[in-house]
Amino acid sequence: MVSGKGTKLTEQAEAAVREADGKAHAAATPSDRPLGAAKTRDRPVGAAKTRGRPRSFDRETALEKAILAFWERGYEATSVSDLTRAMDIGAPSLYAAFGDKRSLFEEVVRVYSSRYAAFADHALAESPTSRDAVERTLREAAGAYTEPDRPHGCLIAHAAINCTTPEVATSLRDRRNATIAAFEGRIEEDIAAGTLPAGTDAGALARHTGAMIQGMSQQARDGASREELEALVEIAMSIWPRT
């Protein structure tokens, strides 16, 4: 049993706690205590807020800066601190708008692929033959990988260097292999149509194309000019099988 004195002290303590909670509740700002949310920690990272302080930065501008940061340094070498400095936002804003580093990188790769590295897809879709598609891809890569106003080479190839995060490394590898597979499929179509010799090794020819694309990326990062890369394209196309 609790004594009368003990009961009185307990009631006084409980009253003090209720009073403190009431003051904290009244002092909370909308960003500290979203309306209708019991606990802010229950909201997943990156979940949209229905109320609260409006975003103080342009998301698309910040995303473009993140693309350039990952493109320049790769995935592992780019820290959250590097990203917040490059994007000119605080860590809480980064997490709220993009999720964690890996989630941000996944979005970066998607946007990079459509904005800067779609030339292979376009070449495959628009060229009359696999040879034309490969030549167009390599020539456009020579230009894209040496643009003076952005990092050289291919983000998808460079970001994989020294990558120790298995999920990221696998995702990047899958993208590179998907490109090779797309070329292989187009080459097989030309073999069936008689545009290429019947004995052509479609897999090897497609992998040669992939090696050229990735090798040109690294050469560009090492300082090769567009003209030097285009000279490699001439050699690569000179060995293309003919009927």
Short mmCIF file of C-alpha atoms in Angstrom, two decimals:
data_model
loop_
_atom_site.label_atom_id
_atom_site.label_comp_id
_atom_site.label_asym_id
_atom_site.label_seq_id
_atom_site.Cartn_x
_atom_site.Cartn_y
_atom_site.Cartn_z
CA MET A 1 0.00 0.00 0.00
CA VAL A 2 1.03 3.58 -0.61
CA SER A 3 0.91 5.95 2.37
CA GLY A 4 -1.19 9.11 2.30
CA LYS A 5 1.98 11.18 2.07
CA GLY A 6 3.26 9.03 -0.78
CA THR A 7 -0.04 9.36 -2.60
CA LYS A 8 0.09 13.14 -2.30
CA LEU A 9 3.66 13.26 -3.66
CA THR A 10 2.68 11.00 -6.57
CA GLU A 11 -0.29 13.20 -7.43
CA GLN A 12 1.93 16.30 -7.30
CA ALA A 13 4.51 14.63 -9.61
CA GLU A 14 1.86 13.59 -12.09
CA ALA A 15 0.44 17.12 -12.12
CA ALA A 16 3.91 18.55 -12.79
CA VAL A 17 4.42 16.14 -15.71
CA ARG A 18 1.04 17.08 -17.19
CA GLU A 19 1.87 20.77 -16.86
CA ALA A 20 5.29 20.29 -18.56
CA ASP A 21 3.73 18.27 -21.38
CA GLY A 22 1.16 20.98 -21.93
CA LYS A 23 3.84 23.68 -22.18
CA ALA A 24 5.93 21.60 -24.62
CA HIS A 25 2.86 20.88 -26.73
CA ALA A 26 1.97 24.57 -26.90
CA ALA A 27 5.53 25.57 -27.80
CA ALA A 28 5.97 23.02 -30.61
CA THR A 29 6.27 24.50 -34.13
CA PRO A 30 4.45 22.99 -37.13
CA SER A 31 7.69 21.42 -38.38
CA ASP A 32 8.39 19.92 -34.94
CA ARG A 33 4.86 18.61 -34.41
CA PRO A 34 2.99 18.05 -37.72
CA LEU A 35 -0.75 18.41 -37.36
CA GLY A 36 -2.49 15.08 -36.95
CA ALA A 37 0.76 13.18 -36.29
CA ALA A 38 1.28 11.63 -32.87
CA LYS A 39 5.00 11.06 -33.28
CA THR A 40 7.25 12.47 -35.99
CA ARG A 41 9.51 9.41 -35.81
CA ASP A 42 6.63 7.27 -37.06
CA ARG A 43 6.87 8.95 -40.51
CA PRO A 44 9.24 7.11 -42.92
CA VAL A 45 12.26 9.06 -44.11
CA GLY A 46 11.37 10.98 -47.25
CA ALA A 47 7.59 10.76 -46.70
CA ALA A 48 5.70 13.79 -47.90
CA LYS A 49 4.39 16.23 -45.30
CA THR A 50 0.87 17.44 -45.76
CA ARG A 51 1.50 20.52 -43.62
CA GLY A 52 4.47 22.38 -42.29
CA ARG A 53 7.16 24.73 -43.43
CA PRO A 54 7.37 25.03 -47.25
CA ARG A 55 10.54 23.75 -48.94
CA SER A 56 13.15 26.50 -49.09
CA PHE A 57 15.02 25.18 -52.16
CA ASP A 58 14.26 24.08 -55.70
CA ARG A 59 14.24 20.28 -55.80
CA GLU A 60 15.18 19.98 -59.48
CA THR A 61 18.14 22.33 -59.07
CA ALA A 62 19.34 20.36 -56.05
CA LEU A 63 18.94 17.08 -57.94
CA GLU A 64 21.02 18.35 -60.85
CA LYS A 65 23.77 19.31 -58.42
CA ALA A 66 23.61 15.80 -56.92
CA ILE A 67 23.98 14.32 -60.41
CA LEU A 68 27.15 16.32 -60.97
CA ALA A 69 28.54 15.36 -57.56
CA PHE A 70 28.04 11.62 -58.07
CA TRP A 71 29.24 11.90 -61.67
CA GLU A 72 32.46 13.53 -60.55
CA ARG A 73 33.26 11.38 -57.49
CA GLY A 74 31.36 8.11 -57.88
CA TYR A 75 29.02 6.57 -55.33
CA GLU A 76 31.29 5.50 -52.47
CA ALA A 77 33.53 8.56 -52.56
CA THR A 78 30.58 10.95 -52.33
CA SER A 79 29.55 11.43 -48.71
CA VAL A 80 26.35 12.98 -47.39
CA SER A 81 28.44 16.00 -46.38
CA ASP A 82 29.72 16.29 -49.95
CA LEU A 83 26.13 16.16 -51.20
CA THR A 84 24.78 18.79 -48.81
CA ARG A 85 27.62 21.15 -49.76
CA ALA A 86 27.13 20.55 -53.48
CA MET A 87 23.33 20.80 -53.29
CA ASP A 88 23.46 23.78 -50.90
CA ILE A 89 20.95 22.24 -48.50
CA GLY A 90 21.08 20.82 -44.98
CA ALA A 91 21.05 17.11 -44.21
CA PRO A 92 17.46 17.20 -42.85
CA SER A 93 16.28 18.77 -46.12
CA LEU A 94 18.15 16.15 -48.15
CA TYR A 95 16.56 13.28 -46.22
CA ALA A 96 13.10 14.85 -46.35
CA ALA A 97 13.20 15.53 -50.09
CA PHE A 98 15.18 12.54 -51.39
CA GLY A 99 15.41 9.89 -48.68
CA ASP A 100 18.83 8.48 -47.81
CA LYS A 101 21.99 8.57 -49.95
CA ARG A 102 21.16 5.37 -51.78
CA SER A 103 17.63 6.54 -52.61
CA LEU A 104 19.02 9.82 -53.90
CA PHE A 105 21.57 7.97 -56.03
CA GLU A 106 18.89 5.75 -57.55
CA GLU A 107 16.97 8.85 -58.63
CA VAL A 108 20.19 10.43 -59.90
CA VAL A 109 20.88 7.40 -62.11
CA ARG A 110 17.36 7.42 -63.54
CA VAL A 111 17.49 11.11 -64.39
CA TYR A 112 21.07 10.91 -65.68
CA SER A 113 20.13 8.01 -67.97
CA SER A 114 17.30 9.92 -69.59
CA ARG A 115 18.94 13.35 -69.62
CA TYR A 116 22.56 12.60 -70.53
CA ALA A 117 22.90 8.96 -71.59
CA ALA A 118 19.90 8.13 -73.76
CA PHE A 119 21.88 8.21 -77.01
CA ALA A 120 22.28 4.41 -77.18
CA ASP A 121 18.52 3.88 -76.78
CA HIS A 122 17.80 6.45 -79.47
CA ALA A 123 20.37 4.94 -81.82
CA LEU A 124 18.95 1.46 -81.40
CA ALA A 125 15.40 2.68 -81.97
CA GLU A 126 16.11 4.94 -84.95
CA SER A 127 18.99 3.35 -86.90
CA PRO A 128 18.25 1.04 -89.87
CA THR A 129 20.90 -1.56 -88.94
CA SER A 130 22.86 -2.68 -85.89
CA ARG A 131 26.04 -1.36 -87.47
CA ASP A 132 24.50 2.09 -87.87
CA ALA A 133 23.23 1.95 -84.28
CA VAL A 134 26.65 1.05 -82.89
CA GLU A 135 28.49 3.69 -84.91
CA ARG A 136 26.00 6.39 -83.94
CA THR A 137 26.22 5.36 -80.28
CA LEU A 138 30.01 5.46 -80.21
CA ARG A 139 30.22 8.81 -82.01
CA GLU A 140 27.66 10.39 -79.71
CA ALA A 141 29.47 8.91 -76.70
CA ALA A 142 32.69 10.57 -77.88
CA GLY A 143 30.91 13.92 -77.75
CA ALA A 144 28.89 13.35 -74.58
CA TYR A 145 31.86 12.05 -72.58
CA THR A 146 34.01 15.09 -73.36
CA GLU A 147 31.56 17.96 -72.90
CA PRO A 148 33.53 20.82 -71.32
CA ASP A 149 30.84 22.02 -68.89
CA ARG A 150 30.34 18.79 -66.93
CA PRO A 151 32.29 15.79 -65.60
CA HIS A 152 33.84 13.61 -68.28
CA GLY A 153 32.96 10.00 -68.95
CA CYS A 154 29.84 8.04 -67.99
CA LEU A 155 28.34 8.28 -64.51
CA ILE A 156 27.05 4.71 -64.64
CA ALA A 157 30.51 3.37 -65.45
CA HIS A 158 32.45 5.66 -63.13
CA ALA A 159 30.14 5.38 -60.10
CA ALA A 160 30.75 1.63 -59.99
CA ILE A 161 34.50 2.00 -59.40
CA ASN A 162 35.42 0.84 -55.87
CA CYS A 163 31.72 0.48 -55.04
CA THR A 164 31.36 -1.67 -51.93
CA THR A 165 27.59 -1.40 -51.60
CA PRO A 166 26.31 -4.63 -53.21
CA GLU A 167 22.87 -3.31 -54.13
CA VAL A 168 24.31 -0.27 -55.88
CA ALA A 169 27.01 -2.27 -57.67
CA THR A 170 24.42 -4.81 -58.86
CA SER A 171 22.05 -2.11 -60.10
CA LEU A 172 24.80 -0.40 -62.12
CA ARG A 173 26.03 -3.70 -63.53
CA ASP A 174 22.50 -4.62 -64.57
CA ARG A 175 22.16 -1.35 -66.46
CA ARG A 176 25.42 -1.87 -68.33
CA ASN A 177 24.52 -5.46 -69.15
CA ALA A 178 21.06 -4.39 -70.35
CA THR A 179 22.72 -2.11 -72.91
CA ILE A 180 24.89 -4.98 -74.16
CA ALA A 181 21.85 -7.23 -74.35
CA ALA A 182 19.97 -4.62 -76.39
CA PHE A 183 22.81 -4.47 -78.92
CA GLU A 184 23.00 -8.25 -79.02
CA GLY A 185 19.31 -8.48 -79.82
CA ARG A 186 19.64 -5.97 -82.66
CA ILE A 187 22.66 -7.81 -84.07
CA GLU A 188 20.77 -11.10 -83.98
CA GLU A 189 17.97 -9.47 -85.98
CA ASP A 190 20.47 -8.43 -88.65
CA ILE A 191 21.96 -11.94 -88.77
CA ALA A 192 18.48 -13.37 -89.31
CA ALA A 193 17.77 -10.77 -91.99
CA GLY A 194 21.05 -11.47 -93.79
CA THR A 195 22.47 -8.02 -93.13
CA LEU A 196 25.31 -9.66 -91.18
CA PRO A 197 27.08 -12.95 -92.01
CA ALA A 198 25.41 -16.09 -90.67
CA GLY A 199 28.45 -17.03 -88.60
CA THR A 200 28.61 -13.71 -86.72
CA ASP A 201 28.94 -14.10 -82.94
CA ALA A 202 26.23 -11.70 -81.80
CA GLY A 203 27.20 -11.94 -78.13
CA ALA A 204 30.88 -11.20 -78.72
CA LEU A 205 30.11 -8.33 -81.09
CA ALA A 206 27.70 -6.77 -78.58
CA ARG A 207 30.21 -7.19 -75.76
CA HIS A 208 32.86 -5.53 -77.93
CA THR A 209 30.50 -2.59 -78.28
CA GLY A 210 30.02 -2.47 -74.50
CA ALA A 211 33.78 -2.58 -73.99
CA MET A 212 34.19 0.34 -76.39
CA ILE A 213 31.57 2.43 -74.58
CA GLN A 214 33.05 1.77 -71.14
CA GLY A 215 36.62 2.14 -72.35
CA MET A 216 35.85 5.46 -74.01
CA SER A 217 34.32 6.64 -70.74
CA GLN A 218 37.52 5.92 -68.84
CA GLN A 219 39.67 7.41 -71.60
CA ALA A 220 37.61 10.61 -71.41
CA ARG A 221 38.14 10.79 -67.65
CA ASP A 222 41.85 10.35 -68.27
CA GLY A 223 41.85 13.38 -70.57
CA ALA A 224 41.23 12.01 -74.07
CA SER A 225 39.66 14.56 -76.41
CA ARG A 226 36.60 14.07 -78.57
CA GLU A 227 38.78 13.78 -81.64
CA GLU A 228 40.90 11.08 -80.01
CA LEU A 229 37.81 9.11 -79.06
CA GLU A 230 36.37 9.47 -82.55
CA ALA A 231 39.58 7.96 -83.93
CA LEU A 232 38.85 4.89 -81.79
CA VAL A 233 35.38 4.72 -83.31
CA GLU A 234 36.94 4.52 -86.80
CA ILE A 235 39.02 1.53 -85.74
CA ALA A 236 36.10 -0.17 -84.01
CA MET A 237 33.87 0.13 -87.06
CA SER A 238 36.60 -1.01 -89.46
CA ILE A 239 36.42 -4.53 -87.99
CA TRP A 240 32.61 -4.74 -88.16
CA PRO A 241 31.53 -7.88 -90.08
CA ARG A 242 30.20 -7.40 -93.61
CA THR A 243 28.27 -9.69 -95.89
#
